[in-house]
Amino acid sequence: MQQKPQPARADPDIPARLASIVGEAQVLTSEDDVAPYCREPRDLWHGRPAAVVRPATTGEVSAILAFAHAARVAIVPQGGNTGLVGAQVPDESGAEVVLSLERMRAIRDIDPDGATMIAEAGAVLEELHAAAEEAGLFFPLSLGAQGSCRIGGNIATNAGGTGVLAYGNTRDLVLGLEVVLADGRVWNGLRRLRKDNTGYDLKHLFIGSEGTLGVVTAAALRLFPAPKGRAVAIAATQSPAEALTLFRRFSAAAGANLTGFELMPRIGMEFIVKHLEGARDPLGDAYPWYALIEISSGRSEEEAASLMQATLEEAFEAEELLDAALATSLAQASEFWRMRHGLSEVQRPEGGSIKHDVSVPVAKVPEFLERASAAVTERIAGARPVPFGHLGDGNIHFNVSQPVGADKAAFLARWDEVAAIVHGIVMELSGSISAEHGIGRLKRELLKEVKSEVELDMMRAIKRAFDPNNILSPGRML
Ligand code: ZN
């Protein structure tokens, strides 16, 4: 059963009703003012909202949703607008209201003894990193968009990123939530307990719900002891299979202190050197594959560096790597990470890119890469796979750049065809068609193909229970 938002056309009274809650200045309606809220990073969707409303408090969010629930106005919550599946931008109907959390960015509290922090949904991820650091602690969620994505959006999408290997994804970092329900009621679930078996763990329903079940306004987050030292290296390998062997070696040597293990192909390094300002290849020669490896230490820089050095040497002797560059300064270490995080951006100047965010069991990553690359280049001659990602957790961004000189639009028009090939292989390997980006609008139809009727029924039942009027992000995910 597909639920539809009730009013399919714009109601001219909506902006005035919203203004009575937040004040006129916080209700945007002119084309110029709403433009930044209507485009998303991949430029696949362009919407037009009835209004953009920017509340400053949980109370205002509550009043907005109470009004929307009664008037059956569709609400699309938005954080930093960095999502990659189109969930956070309004559709073309002109009937949806974008609810931006950007003004709710306070860090309400940090508890150094309990290692927790309470932050509002609009706090930018990098601000949380800085606040934790100031308290002598560490918040490990780390991704390319961290300078602009906001924690509410990270929670709504259960964001992953490069820290998942050691610290888990967003779901593992949330202790409690404050959520405004579809009808405007506020659930204060900002608990900071590590143990709490008192019935259904409702916070987990909202984490990863992509704005379809409620609006997260604040979260209690787990913090960790700040590592005292980090060693970062880029190692070259012959193949993904060899990189996997290398991963196993580092995992055994460093255990929980292996805090990063990222895979990137030669073409990714070429794109970085060509398009990322100031970047250069850290190794003298060209190699087929690269692993970015990070080891942390709770004790010292020296401990991290010596474990990295020793493990690289063992791997070299065992012929599991071809060459390696160990960062010799903090600046170089962060430069290696900047290159890794720049990998999405540097594909842009190379033309159209058909993107997949998939995961397979870690041991199957080499087989997946081999089969998917062969299948895609067989279908489109000259297509250039640029697969990269989080080898340590089996999540690969299987992006395919257009053939050199090909027509961008014609290439992108084959998105579904290419995705069907890639996702087919993923399913054969018992993987997931969305590892960390979510479903949104991009993969809504695909969801029906990969979930059983039983699972979809449970999801729809939850949606109906939490949002009976279907006002929250209608048409996203389900
Ligand atoms: Zn990723």
Short mmCIF file of C-alpha atoms and ligand atoms in Angstrom, two decimals:
data_model
loop_
_atom_site.label_atom_id
_atom_site.label_comp_id
_atom_site.label_asym_id
_atom_site.label_seq_id
_atom_site.Cartn_x
_atom_site.Cartn_y
_atom_site.Cartn_z
CA MET A 1 0.00 0.00 0.00
CA GLN A 2 1.47 3.30 -1.10
CA GLN A 3 0.41 6.25 1.04
CA LYS A 4 0.21 9.63 -0.66
CA PRO A 5 0.49 13.06 0.91
CA GLN A 6 -2.98 14.50 1.26
CA PRO A 7 -2.82 17.93 -0.41
CA ALA A 8 -1.05 17.46 -3.74
CA ARG A 9 -1.05 21.18 -4.46
CA ALA A 10 0.36 24.19 -2.69
CA ASP A 11 -1.84 25.82 -0.09
CA PRO A 12 -1.31 29.62 -0.19
CA ASP A 13 -1.97 29.94 3.56
CA ILE A 14 0.95 27.72 4.59
CA PRO A 15 3.66 30.44 4.84
CA ALA A 16 1.46 32.67 7.02
CA ARG A 17 0.58 29.79 9.32
CA LEU A 18 4.27 28.91 9.68
CA ALA A 19 5.19 32.56 10.26
CA SER A 20 2.79 32.68 13.19
CA ILE A 21 4.97 30.01 14.82
CA VAL A 22 8.55 31.05 13.98
CA GLY A 23 8.19 34.66 12.82
CA GLU A 24 8.16 35.91 9.26
CA ALA A 25 11.94 36.14 8.89
CA GLN A 26 12.29 32.37 9.36
CA VAL A 27 9.85 31.40 6.63
CA LEU A 28 11.50 31.52 3.21
CA THR A 29 9.43 31.54 0.04
CA SER A 30 11.23 33.55 -2.67
CA GLU A 31 12.92 31.56 -5.38
CA ASP A 32 16.39 32.82 -4.47
CA ASP A 33 15.95 32.18 -0.77
CA VAL A 34 14.71 28.61 -1.14
CA ALA A 35 17.11 27.60 -3.94
CA PRO A 36 19.89 26.21 -1.68
CA TYR A 37 17.38 23.91 0.04
CA CYS A 38 16.06 22.48 -3.23
CA ARG A 39 19.20 21.18 -4.89
CA GLU A 40 21.17 18.19 -3.66
CA PRO A 41 24.85 17.31 -4.12
CA ARG A 42 24.39 15.03 -7.12
CA ASP A 43 22.04 17.38 -8.92
CA LEU A 44 19.61 14.56 -9.69
CA TRP A 45 16.54 16.21 -8.11
CA HIS A 46 15.30 19.77 -8.29
CA GLY A 47 12.31 20.61 -6.17
CA ARG A 48 10.18 23.57 -5.25
CA PRO A 49 8.76 23.90 -1.74
CA ALA A 50 5.64 25.64 -0.40
CA ALA A 51 8.10 27.23 2.04
CA VAL A 52 11.31 26.61 3.95
CA VAL A 53 10.78 26.99 7.69
CA ARG A 54 13.67 27.41 10.10
CA PRO A 55 12.66 26.79 13.72
CA ALA A 56 15.05 27.60 16.58
CA THR A 57 13.63 25.39 19.32
CA THR A 58 12.08 21.99 19.89
CA GLY A 59 8.90 23.82 20.89
CA GLU A 60 8.73 25.49 17.49
CA VAL A 61 9.30 22.18 15.70
CA SER A 62 6.50 20.73 17.78
CA ALA A 63 4.10 23.54 16.83
CA ILE A 64 5.02 23.21 13.14
CA LEU A 65 4.31 19.48 13.12
CA ALA A 66 1.08 19.85 15.09
CA PHE A 67 -0.10 22.30 12.42
CA ALA A 68 1.13 20.11 9.54
CA HIS A 69 -0.48 17.00 11.01
CA ALA A 70 -3.86 18.72 11.37
CA ALA A 71 -3.69 20.47 7.98
CA ARG A 72 -2.11 17.46 6.25
CA VAL A 73 0.87 19.41 4.98
CA ALA A 74 3.89 17.36 3.90
CA ILE A 75 7.06 18.11 5.87
CA VAL A 76 10.56 17.29 4.62
CA PRO A 77 13.16 17.60 7.41
CA GLN A 78 16.58 18.79 6.23
CA GLY A 79 19.95 19.01 7.98
CA GLY A 80 23.09 19.95 6.05
CA ASN A 81 21.53 18.91 2.73
CA THR A 82 24.42 16.58 1.94
CA GLY A 83 22.35 13.39 1.53
CA LEU A 84 22.98 11.39 -1.64
CA VAL A 85 19.62 9.68 -2.25
CA GLY A 86 17.31 12.70 -2.65
CA ALA A 87 15.37 12.25 0.60
CA GLN A 88 15.97 15.74 1.97
CA VAL A 89 14.91 17.99 -0.93
CA PRO A 90 11.30 18.88 -1.74
CA ASP A 91 9.55 17.39 -4.75
CA GLU A 92 8.20 19.40 -7.70
CA SER A 93 4.62 19.65 -6.41
CA GLY A 94 5.23 22.93 -4.58
CA ALA A 95 3.23 21.47 -1.70
CA GLU A 96 5.99 20.26 0.60
CA VAL A 97 7.49 22.32 3.41
CA VAL A 98 11.21 21.96 4.04
CA LEU A 99 11.88 21.98 7.78
CA SER A 100 15.48 23.07 8.15
CA LEU A 101 17.15 22.25 11.49
CA GLU A 102 20.12 24.52 10.73
CA ARG A 103 19.35 27.04 13.50
CA MET A 104 19.20 24.37 16.21
CA ARG A 105 22.92 23.83 16.54
CA ALA A 106 23.61 24.13 20.27
CA ILE A 107 25.73 21.63 22.12
CA ARG A 108 23.59 21.49 25.23
CA ASP A 109 25.92 19.56 27.48
CA ILE A 110 29.11 17.52 27.66
CA ASP A 111 29.63 15.05 30.49
CA PRO A 112 33.34 14.18 30.57
CA ASP A 113 32.93 11.54 33.30
CA GLY A 114 30.22 9.64 31.49
CA ALA A 115 31.81 10.46 28.10
CA THR A 116 28.57 11.72 26.59
CA MET A 117 27.44 14.83 24.76
CA ILE A 118 23.98 16.22 24.07
CA ALA A 119 23.82 18.09 20.78
CA GLU A 120 20.98 19.60 18.81
CA ALA A 121 20.17 18.26 15.37
CA GLY A 122 21.60 21.19 13.43
CA ALA A 123 25.10 21.02 14.92
CA VAL A 124 27.65 20.50 12.16
CA LEU A 125 29.62 17.27 12.55
CA GLU A 126 32.95 19.10 12.64
CA GLU A 127 31.66 21.28 15.49
CA LEU A 128 30.98 18.11 17.46
CA HIS A 129 34.52 16.90 16.78
CA ALA A 130 35.88 20.20 18.09
CA ALA A 131 33.65 20.26 21.18
CA ALA A 132 34.59 16.69 22.09
CA GLU A 133 38.27 17.48 21.61
CA GLU A 134 38.00 20.51 23.85
CA ALA A 135 36.68 18.23 26.59
CA GLY A 136 39.64 15.88 26.05
CA LEU A 137 37.45 13.32 24.30
CA PHE A 138 36.71 12.12 20.80
CA PHE A 139 33.60 11.73 18.63
CA PRO A 140 34.52 9.20 15.94
CA LEU A 141 31.87 9.69 13.22
CA SER A 142 33.89 10.80 10.21
CA LEU A 143 32.90 11.33 6.59
CA GLY A 144 33.68 13.44 3.55
CA ALA A 145 30.84 15.90 4.21
CA GLN A 146 31.76 16.51 7.86
CA GLY A 147 32.32 20.24 7.35
CA SER A 148 28.68 20.75 6.35
CA CYS A 149 26.58 17.70 7.29
CA ARG A 150 24.63 17.98 10.54
CA ILE A 151 24.20 15.42 13.28
CA GLY A 152 20.42 15.24 12.87
CA GLY A 153 20.89 14.18 9.26
CA ASN A 154 23.66 11.76 10.24
CA ILE A 155 21.20 10.15 12.64
CA ALA A 156 18.29 10.16 10.20
CA THR A 157 20.47 8.34 7.67
CA ASN A 158 22.48 6.23 10.11
CA ALA A 159 25.60 7.60 8.44
CA GLY A 160 28.66 5.37 8.17
CA GLY A 161 31.97 6.76 6.97
CA THR A 162 35.54 5.87 7.72
CA GLY A 163 35.32 5.27 11.48
CA VAL A 164 32.84 2.38 11.32
CA LEU A 165 35.58 -0.23 11.41
CA ALA A 166 36.60 0.67 14.96
CA TYR A 167 33.62 2.56 16.39
CA GLY A 168 30.52 1.40 14.51
CA ASN A 169 28.11 3.50 12.48
CA THR A 170 25.93 6.32 13.79
CA ARG A 171 23.51 3.85 15.35
CA ASP A 172 26.29 2.64 17.64
CA LEU A 173 27.12 6.17 18.75
CA VAL A 174 23.64 7.27 19.86
CA LEU A 175 22.51 6.70 23.46
CA GLY A 176 19.28 8.67 23.36
CA LEU A 177 17.16 10.97 21.22
CA GLU A 178 14.74 13.84 21.51
CA VAL A 179 12.19 13.47 18.73
CA VAL A 180 9.16 15.48 17.65
CA LEU A 181 6.51 13.05 16.47
CA ALA A 182 4.36 13.60 13.38
CA ASP A 183 1.48 14.96 15.46
CA GLY A 184 3.71 17.43 17.30
CA ARG A 185 4.18 15.53 20.56
CA VAL A 186 7.72 15.59 21.91
CA TRP A 187 9.45 12.41 23.02
CA ASN A 188 12.26 13.19 25.43
CA GLY A 189 14.35 10.08 25.13
CA LEU A 190 17.67 11.80 25.86
CA ARG A 191 18.94 9.04 28.11
CA ARG A 192 22.63 8.50 28.55
CA LEU A 193 22.57 4.91 29.69
CA ARG A 194 24.71 2.13 28.29
CA LYS A 195 22.25 -0.38 29.69
CA ASP A 196 18.50 0.12 29.46
CA ASN A 197 16.34 -2.92 28.76
CA THR A 198 12.96 -1.38 29.42
CA GLY A 199 10.94 -2.44 26.42
CA TYR A 200 11.29 -1.60 22.74
CA ASP A 201 14.37 0.46 21.99
CA LEU A 202 12.49 3.17 20.10
CA LYS A 203 15.50 5.34 19.29
CA HIS A 204 16.63 2.72 16.80
CA LEU A 205 13.45 3.19 14.79
CA PHE A 206 14.26 6.85 14.22
CA ILE A 207 17.94 6.21 13.45
CA GLY A 208 18.04 5.56 9.73
CA SER A 209 14.37 6.47 9.22
CA GLU A 210 15.30 9.23 6.72
CA GLY A 211 12.79 11.68 8.15
CA THR A 212 9.81 9.37 7.65
CA LEU A 213 8.91 8.65 11.30
CA GLY A 214 9.70 11.79 13.31
CA VAL A 215 11.99 14.79 13.47
CA VAL A 216 15.12 14.29 15.58
CA THR A 217 15.80 17.56 17.42
CA ALA A 218 18.61 16.49 19.76
CA ALA A 219 20.72 13.45 20.58
CA ALA A 220 22.77 12.05 23.45
CA LEU A 221 25.98 10.80 21.86
CA ARG A 222 28.77 8.50 22.98
CA LEU A 223 32.24 9.94 23.24
CA PHE A 224 35.51 8.05 23.45
CA PRO A 225 38.96 8.63 24.92
CA ALA A 226 40.93 10.74 22.46
CA PRO A 227 43.71 8.71 20.84
CA LYS A 228 47.12 10.01 21.96
CA GLY A 229 48.75 9.01 18.73
CA ARG A 230 47.87 8.10 15.18
CA ALA A 231 49.93 6.61 12.40
CA VAL A 232 48.69 6.79 8.83
CA ALA A 233 50.16 5.03 5.80
CA ILE A 234 49.33 4.48 2.17
CA ALA A 235 50.28 1.00 1.00
CA ALA A 236 50.28 -0.19 -2.60
CA THR A 237 49.02 -3.64 -3.49
CA GLN A 238 48.64 -5.73 -6.61
CA SER A 239 44.96 -6.49 -6.16
CA PRO A 240 41.96 -6.14 -3.81
CA ALA A 241 42.61 -9.74 -2.70
CA GLU A 242 46.10 -8.72 -1.61
CA ALA A 243 44.65 -5.66 0.14
CA LEU A 244 42.31 -7.98 2.01
CA THR A 245 45.24 -10.11 3.15
CA LEU A 246 46.89 -6.92 4.31
CA PHE A 247 43.73 -5.94 6.16
CA ARG A 248 43.69 -9.25 8.01
CA ARG A 249 47.32 -8.77 9.02
CA PHE A 250 46.68 -5.27 10.37
CA SER A 251 43.50 -6.33 12.06
CA ALA A 252 45.36 -9.09 13.90
CA ALA A 253 48.24 -6.79 14.81
CA ALA A 254 46.27 -3.74 15.95
CA GLY A 255 42.87 -5.11 16.98
CA ALA A 256 40.55 -2.29 18.03
CA ASN A 257 43.37 0.18 17.37
CA LEU A 258 43.02 -0.34 13.63
CA THR A 259 40.90 2.76 13.08
CA GLY A 260 40.95 3.00 9.29
CA PHE A 261 41.40 0.73 6.33
CA GLU A 262 40.31 2.23 3.02
CA LEU A 263 40.74 0.88 -0.49
CA MET A 264 41.30 2.93 -3.65
CA PRO A 265 42.23 2.00 -7.23
CA ARG A 266 44.98 3.54 -9.39
CA ILE A 267 42.47 5.59 -11.38
CA GLY A 268 41.27 7.15 -8.11
CA MET A 269 44.85 8.21 -7.30
CA GLU A 270 45.16 9.64 -10.82
CA PHE A 271 41.97 11.67 -10.41
CA ILE A 272 43.20 12.97 -7.04
CA VAL A 273 46.58 14.05 -8.37
CA LYS A 274 44.90 15.69 -11.35
CA HIS A 275 41.98 17.45 -9.68
CA LEU A 276 42.61 17.86 -5.94
CA GLU A 277 44.42 21.11 -5.30
CA GLY A 278 47.90 20.53 -3.92
CA ALA A 279 47.69 16.72 -3.83
CA ARG A 280 50.52 14.51 -5.02
CA ASP A 281 51.11 10.79 -5.31
CA PRO A 282 52.90 9.75 -2.08
CA LEU A 283 54.61 6.83 -3.86
CA GLY A 284 57.20 7.10 -6.61
CA ASP A 285 55.69 4.58 -8.99
CA ALA A 286 52.19 3.80 -10.19
CA TYR A 287 50.52 0.79 -8.53
CA PRO A 288 47.20 -0.96 -9.24
CA TRP A 289 45.58 -0.54 -5.79
CA TYR A 290 46.11 1.44 -2.60
CA ALA A 291 45.11 0.97 1.01
CA LEU A 292 44.98 3.88 3.42
CA ILE A 293 45.71 2.44 6.85
CA GLU A 294 45.35 4.16 10.22
CA ILE A 295 46.47 2.81 13.57
CA SER A 296 45.61 4.71 16.76
CA SER A 297 47.18 4.45 20.16
CA GLY A 298 45.76 5.34 23.55
CA ARG A 299 49.33 5.90 24.77
CA SER A 300 51.53 7.76 22.32
CA GLU A 301 52.48 8.74 18.78
CA GLU A 302 55.52 6.49 19.10
CA GLU A 303 53.46 3.43 19.90
CA ALA A 304 51.18 3.96 16.91
CA ALA A 305 54.12 4.65 14.59
CA SER A 306 56.19 1.68 15.69
CA LEU A 307 53.28 -0.76 15.36
CA MET A 308 52.56 0.64 11.88
CA GLN A 309 56.22 0.39 10.88
CA ALA A 310 56.62 -3.16 12.16
CA THR A 311 53.42 -4.40 10.54
CA LEU A 312 54.28 -2.80 7.20
CA GLU A 313 57.70 -4.47 7.30
CA GLU A 314 56.19 -7.87 8.07
CA ALA A 315 53.73 -7.43 5.22
CA PHE A 316 56.50 -6.40 2.86
CA GLU A 317 58.52 -9.48 3.76
CA ALA A 318 55.45 -11.65 3.26
CA GLU A 319 55.03 -10.01 -0.16
CA GLU A 320 51.59 -8.67 0.68
CA LEU A 321 52.38 -5.16 -0.48
CA LEU A 322 54.43 -3.53 -3.21
CA ASP A 323 55.36 -0.26 -1.58
CA ALA A 324 54.23 2.00 1.25
CA ALA A 325 54.48 5.59 2.43
CA LEU A 326 54.22 6.25 6.16
CA ALA A 327 53.11 9.77 7.06
CA THR A 328 55.96 11.42 8.94
CA SER A 329 53.98 14.31 10.38
CA LEU A 330 50.45 15.12 11.53
CA ALA A 331 50.15 17.37 8.50
CA GLN A 332 51.03 14.53 6.14
CA ALA A 333 48.65 12.18 7.93
CA SER A 334 45.79 14.59 7.49
CA GLU A 335 46.85 15.13 3.87
CA PHE A 336 46.46 11.37 3.25
CA TRP A 337 42.98 11.53 4.74
CA ARG A 338 42.16 14.66 2.73
CA MET A 339 43.03 12.74 -0.43
CA ARG A 340 40.80 9.86 0.59
CA HIS A 341 37.89 12.15 1.48
CA GLY A 342 38.40 14.05 -1.79
CA LEU A 343 37.74 10.95 -3.89
CA SER A 344 34.08 11.74 -4.52
CA GLU A 345 34.79 15.33 -5.50
CA VAL A 346 37.56 14.53 -8.01
CA GLN A 347 35.23 12.38 -10.09
CA ARG A 348 33.18 15.43 -11.02
CA PRO A 349 35.63 16.97 -13.54
CA GLU A 350 35.84 13.58 -15.27
CA GLY A 351 32.19 13.87 -16.38
CA GLY A 352 29.16 11.78 -15.52
CA SER A 353 29.47 9.20 -12.77
CA ILE A 354 27.01 6.41 -12.05
CA LYS A 355 27.25 5.73 -8.33
CA HIS A 356 26.56 2.74 -6.15
CA ASP A 357 26.87 2.46 -2.39
CA VAL A 358 26.94 -1.24 -1.69
CA SER A 359 28.26 -3.69 0.85
CA VAL A 360 29.15 -7.35 0.67
CA PRO A 361 30.68 -9.66 3.27
CA VAL A 362 34.29 -8.48 3.66
CA ALA A 363 35.71 -11.72 2.27
CA LYS A 364 33.67 -11.22 -0.93
CA VAL A 365 34.94 -7.73 -1.75
CA PRO A 366 37.62 -8.90 -4.22
CA GLU A 367 35.15 -11.14 -6.07
CA PHE A 368 32.58 -8.33 -6.17
CA LEU A 369 35.09 -5.83 -7.57
CA GLU A 370 36.31 -8.22 -10.23
CA ARG A 371 32.85 -9.27 -11.39
CA ALA A 372 31.22 -5.83 -11.26
CA SER A 373 34.09 -4.12 -13.09
CA ALA A 374 34.09 -6.75 -15.82
CA ALA A 375 30.31 -6.68 -16.23
CA VAL A 376 30.10 -2.89 -16.42
CA THR A 377 32.94 -2.42 -18.90
CA GLU A 378 31.55 -5.21 -21.01
CA ARG A 379 28.20 -3.40 -21.17
CA ILE A 380 29.64 0.08 -21.78
CA ALA A 381 32.94 0.07 -23.64
CA GLY A 382 35.35 2.58 -22.14
CA ALA A 383 33.38 3.07 -18.91
CA ARG A 384 35.82 3.65 -16.07
CA PRO A 385 35.04 2.00 -12.73
CA VAL A 386 36.41 4.01 -9.77
CA PRO A 387 35.50 1.71 -6.89
CA PHE A 388 36.72 2.81 -3.49
CA GLY A 389 35.66 2.63 0.09
CA HIS A 390 35.76 1.01 3.42
CA LEU A 391 37.36 -2.37 2.82
CA GLY A 392 37.38 -3.07 6.53
CA ASP A 393 33.58 -3.14 6.71
CA GLY A 394 32.80 -4.41 3.20
CA ASN A 395 31.30 -1.10 1.98
CA ILE A 396 32.37 -0.15 -1.53
CA HIS A 397 31.37 2.99 -3.43
CA PHE A 398 31.25 1.39 -6.84
CA ASN A 399 31.29 4.54 -8.94
CA VAL A 400 31.61 4.37 -12.70
CA SER A 401 32.96 7.38 -14.59
CA GLN A 402 31.87 7.91 -18.17
CA PRO A 403 34.13 6.95 -21.08
CA VAL A 404 36.53 9.77 -21.99
CA GLY A 405 34.83 12.11 -24.44
CA ALA A 406 31.41 10.45 -24.15
CA ASP A 407 28.20 12.45 -23.83
CA LYS A 408 27.49 12.97 -20.14
CA ALA A 409 23.69 12.94 -20.36
CA ALA A 410 23.62 9.86 -22.59
CA PHE A 411 25.90 8.06 -20.13
CA LEU A 412 23.85 9.05 -17.08
CA ALA A 413 20.67 7.93 -18.88
CA ARG A 414 22.01 4.39 -18.49
CA TRP A 415 22.08 4.68 -14.67
CA ASP A 416 19.33 2.10 -14.02
CA GLU A 417 20.78 -0.34 -16.51
CA VAL A 418 24.23 -0.19 -14.91
CA ALA A 419 22.77 -0.26 -11.39
CA ALA A 420 20.80 -3.41 -12.21
CA ILE A 421 24.02 -5.16 -13.23
CA VAL A 422 25.94 -4.06 -10.15
CA HIS A 423 23.10 -4.71 -7.71
CA GLY A 424 22.48 -8.13 -9.25
CA ILE A 425 26.02 -9.15 -8.37
CA VAL A 426 25.67 -7.61 -4.91
CA MET A 427 22.54 -9.68 -4.23
CA GLU A 428 24.21 -12.86 -5.47
CA LEU A 429 26.95 -12.22 -2.91
CA SER A 430 24.39 -11.64 -0.10
CA GLY A 431 25.18 -7.94 0.09
CA SER A 432 23.19 -4.71 0.47
CA ILE A 433 22.20 -2.21 -2.24
CA SER A 434 22.58 0.66 0.21
CA ALA A 435 25.37 0.33 2.71
CA GLU A 436 25.42 3.81 4.21
CA HIS A 437 23.58 6.36 2.03
CA GLY A 438 20.02 5.15 2.59
CA ILE A 439 17.04 4.67 0.29
CA GLY A 440 15.42 8.08 -0.19
CA ARG A 441 13.96 8.47 -3.65
CA LEU A 442 16.93 7.02 -5.52
CA LYS A 443 16.42 3.45 -4.33
CA ARG A 444 12.76 3.40 -3.32
CA GLU A 445 11.70 1.09 -6.13
CA LEU A 446 14.73 -1.12 -5.58
CA LEU A 447 13.76 -1.64 -1.96
CA LYS A 448 10.71 -3.60 -3.06
CA GLU A 449 12.95 -5.97 -4.98
CA VAL A 450 15.37 -6.71 -2.18
CA LYS A 451 13.07 -6.89 0.86
CA SER A 452 10.58 -9.66 1.50
CA GLU A 453 6.85 -8.92 1.72
CA VAL A 454 7.04 -9.68 5.44
CA GLU A 455 9.77 -7.11 5.98
CA LEU A 456 8.00 -4.46 3.89
CA ASP A 457 4.76 -5.10 5.80
CA MET A 458 6.50 -4.48 9.11
CA MET A 459 8.05 -1.27 7.77
CA ARG A 460 4.70 0.01 6.48
CA ALA A 461 3.00 -0.85 9.77
CA ILE A 462 5.59 1.18 11.67
CA LYS A 463 5.18 4.10 9.25
CA ARG A 464 1.38 4.07 9.72
CA ALA A 465 1.69 3.88 13.50
CA PHE A 466 4.07 6.84 13.75
CA ASP A 467 2.71 9.00 10.94
CA PRO A 468 -0.93 8.09 10.27
CA ASN A 469 -1.51 11.11 8.02
CA ASN A 470 1.64 10.44 6.02
CA ILE A 471 3.00 13.97 6.33
CA LEU A 472 6.66 13.13 7.03
CA SER A 473 8.85 12.86 3.94
CA PRO A 474 6.10 11.13 1.93
CA GLY A 475 7.31 9.04 -0.97
CA ARG A 476 10.79 8.65 0.49
CA MET A 477 11.95 5.13 1.34
CA LEU A 478 8.48 3.54 1.20
ZN ZN B 1 31.53 5.98 2.42
#
